[in-house]
Amino acid sequence: MTDLTNDTIPKLSIEEAQQYIEIAEKAALNFRGQADELENAIGMLMIGRIYGWRVLVIVHNKRTIKKYEEILGINIREMFPPEGPLAHKSLGYKVATTFSNFWKVVSGDIKIENRREIGSE
């Protein structure tokens, strides 16, 4: 595991950390369904702030994002920045930014191999 002393991921304020915990706890309290869906939604909550919502829409389809947003009671475009501090590690996002129309990549009109892969710098 890499040492995070270089501060590549900004620390959450106490208020921000509390907000994330409250979202996850509320989701867990209200959730009914398959446990892996709750787990994946909470994972998206944690990853979204680090990678940004543009990486999330590359990785997930619209239906999955909508499902996780409903579980968490959030809107990813309001909750997360478009591009987080580690967005550059997403192979799909890195390739998507080379095209003139990002949304064609998101919709699947332009196919990207390994779009879900996270690599090194």
PDB file of C-alpha atoms in Angstrom, residues 50-112:
ATOM      1  CA  ILE A  50     -11.680  10.694  -4.327  1.00  0.00           C
ATOM      2  CA  TYR A  51     -12.281  10.123  -8.049  1.00  0.00           C
ATOM      3  CA  GLY A  52     -15.223  12.462  -8.803  1.00  0.00           C
ATOM      4  CA  TRP A  53     -18.590  11.913 -10.430  1.00  0.00           C
ATOM      5  CA  ARG A  54     -17.196  11.808 -13.977  1.00  0.00           C
ATOM      6  CA  VAL A  55     -15.222   8.659 -13.123  1.00  0.00           C
ATOM      7  CA  LEU A  56     -18.346   7.169 -11.514  1.00  0.00           C
ATOM      8  CA  VAL A  57     -20.382   7.643 -14.702  1.00  0.00           C
ATOM      9  CA  ILE A  58     -17.601   5.965 -16.707  1.00  0.00           C
ATOM     10  CA  VAL A  59     -17.482   2.998 -14.313  1.00  0.00           C
ATOM     11  CA  HIS A  60     -21.228   2.485 -13.736  1.00  0.00           C
ATOM     12  CA  ASN A  61     -24.246   2.543 -16.002  1.00  0.00           C
ATOM     13  CA  LYS A  62     -27.062   5.062 -15.427  1.00  0.00           C
ATOM     14  CA  ARG A  63     -29.333   2.481 -13.800  1.00  0.00           C
ATOM     15  CA  THR A  64     -26.691   1.477 -11.239  1.00  0.00           C
ATOM     16  CA  ILE A  65     -25.868   5.081 -10.382  1.00  0.00           C
ATOM     17  CA  LYS A  66     -29.556   5.880  -9.926  1.00  0.00           C
ATOM     18  CA  LYS A  67     -29.995   2.828  -7.663  1.00  0.00           C
ATOM     19  CA  TYR A  68     -27.029   3.790  -5.492  1.00  0.00           C
ATOM     20  CA  GLU A  69     -28.130   7.429  -5.343  1.00  0.00           C
ATOM     21  CA  GLU A  70     -31.552   6.292  -4.106  1.00  0.00           C
ATOM     22  CA  ILE A  71     -30.003   4.008  -1.484  1.00  0.00           C
ATOM     23  CA  LEU A  72     -27.791   6.853  -0.223  1.00  0.00           C
ATOM     24  CA  GLY A  73     -30.277   9.687  -0.683  1.00  0.00           C
ATOM     25  CA  ILE A  74     -27.754  11.751  -2.678  1.00  0.00           C
ATOM     26  CA  ASN A  75     -27.157  13.138  -6.149  1.00  0.00           C
ATOM     27  CA  ILE A  76     -23.579  12.400  -7.234  1.00  0.00           C
ATOM     28  CA  ARG A  77     -23.281  15.619  -9.234  1.00  0.00           C
ATOM     29  CA  GLU A  78     -24.162  17.644  -6.154  1.00  0.00           C
ATOM     30  CA  MET A  79     -22.196  15.513  -3.691  1.00  0.00           C
ATOM     31  CA  PHE A  80     -18.889  15.076  -5.541  1.00  0.00           C
ATOM     32  CA  PRO A  81     -16.610  17.230  -7.686  1.00  0.00           C
ATOM     33  CA  PRO A  82     -16.590  16.418 -11.423  1.00  0.00           C
ATOM     34  CA  GLU A  83     -12.966  15.348 -11.115  1.00  0.00           C
ATOM     35  CA  GLY A  84     -11.453  14.238  -7.819  1.00  0.00           C
ATOM     36  CA  PRO A  85      -7.769  14.253  -6.851  1.00  0.00           C
ATOM     37  CA  LEU A  86      -7.227  10.709  -8.145  1.00  0.00           C
ATOM     38  CA  ALA A  87      -9.352  10.887 -11.323  1.00  0.00           C
ATOM     39  CA  HIS A  88      -6.151  10.627 -13.371  1.00  0.00           C
ATOM     40  CA  LYS A  89      -5.696   7.039 -12.132  1.00  0.00           C
ATOM     41  CA  SER A  90      -8.910   5.904 -13.853  1.00  0.00           C
ATOM     42  CA  LEU A  91      -7.942   4.371 -17.185  1.00  0.00           C
ATOM     43  CA  GLY A  92     -11.466   4.821 -18.561  1.00  0.00           C
ATOM     44  CA  TYR A  93     -11.591   8.476 -17.565  1.00  0.00           C
ATOM     45  CA  LYS A  94      -8.100   9.122 -18.900  1.00  0.00           C
ATOM     46  CA  VAL A  95      -9.101   7.761 -22.318  1.00  0.00           C
ATOM     47  CA  ALA A  96     -12.530   9.452 -22.230  1.00  0.00           C
ATOM     48  CA  THR A  97     -10.928  12.871 -21.817  1.00  0.00           C
ATOM     49  CA  THR A  98      -9.129  12.408 -25.141  1.00  0.00           C
ATOM     50  CA  PHE A  99     -12.454  12.374 -27.016  1.00  0.00           C
ATOM     51  CA  SER A 100     -14.313  15.546 -27.901  1.00  0.00           C
ATOM     52  CA  ASN A 101     -17.610  14.184 -26.564  1.00  0.00           C
ATOM     53  CA  PHE A 102     -17.304  12.764 -23.034  1.00  0.00           C
ATOM     54  CA  TRP A 103     -20.990  11.786 -22.988  1.00  0.00           C
ATOM     55  CA  LYS A 104     -20.609   9.490 -26.017  1.00  0.00           C
ATOM     56  CA  VAL A 105     -18.147   7.497 -23.947  1.00  0.00           C
ATOM     57  CA  VAL A 106     -20.523   7.482 -20.969  1.00  0.00           C
ATOM     58  CA  SER A 107     -23.434   6.326 -23.137  1.00  0.00           C
ATOM     59  CA  GLY A 108     -21.373   3.545 -24.667  1.00  0.00           C
ATOM     60  CA  ASP A 109     -21.391   4.972 -28.202  1.00  0.00           C
ATOM     61  CA  ILE A 110     -17.601   5.036 -27.918  1.00  0.00           C
ATOM     62  CA  LYS A 111     -16.253   1.835 -26.392  1.00  0.00           C
ATOM     63  CA  ILE A 112     -13.299   1.952 -24.019  1.00  0.00           C
TER      64      ILE A 112
END
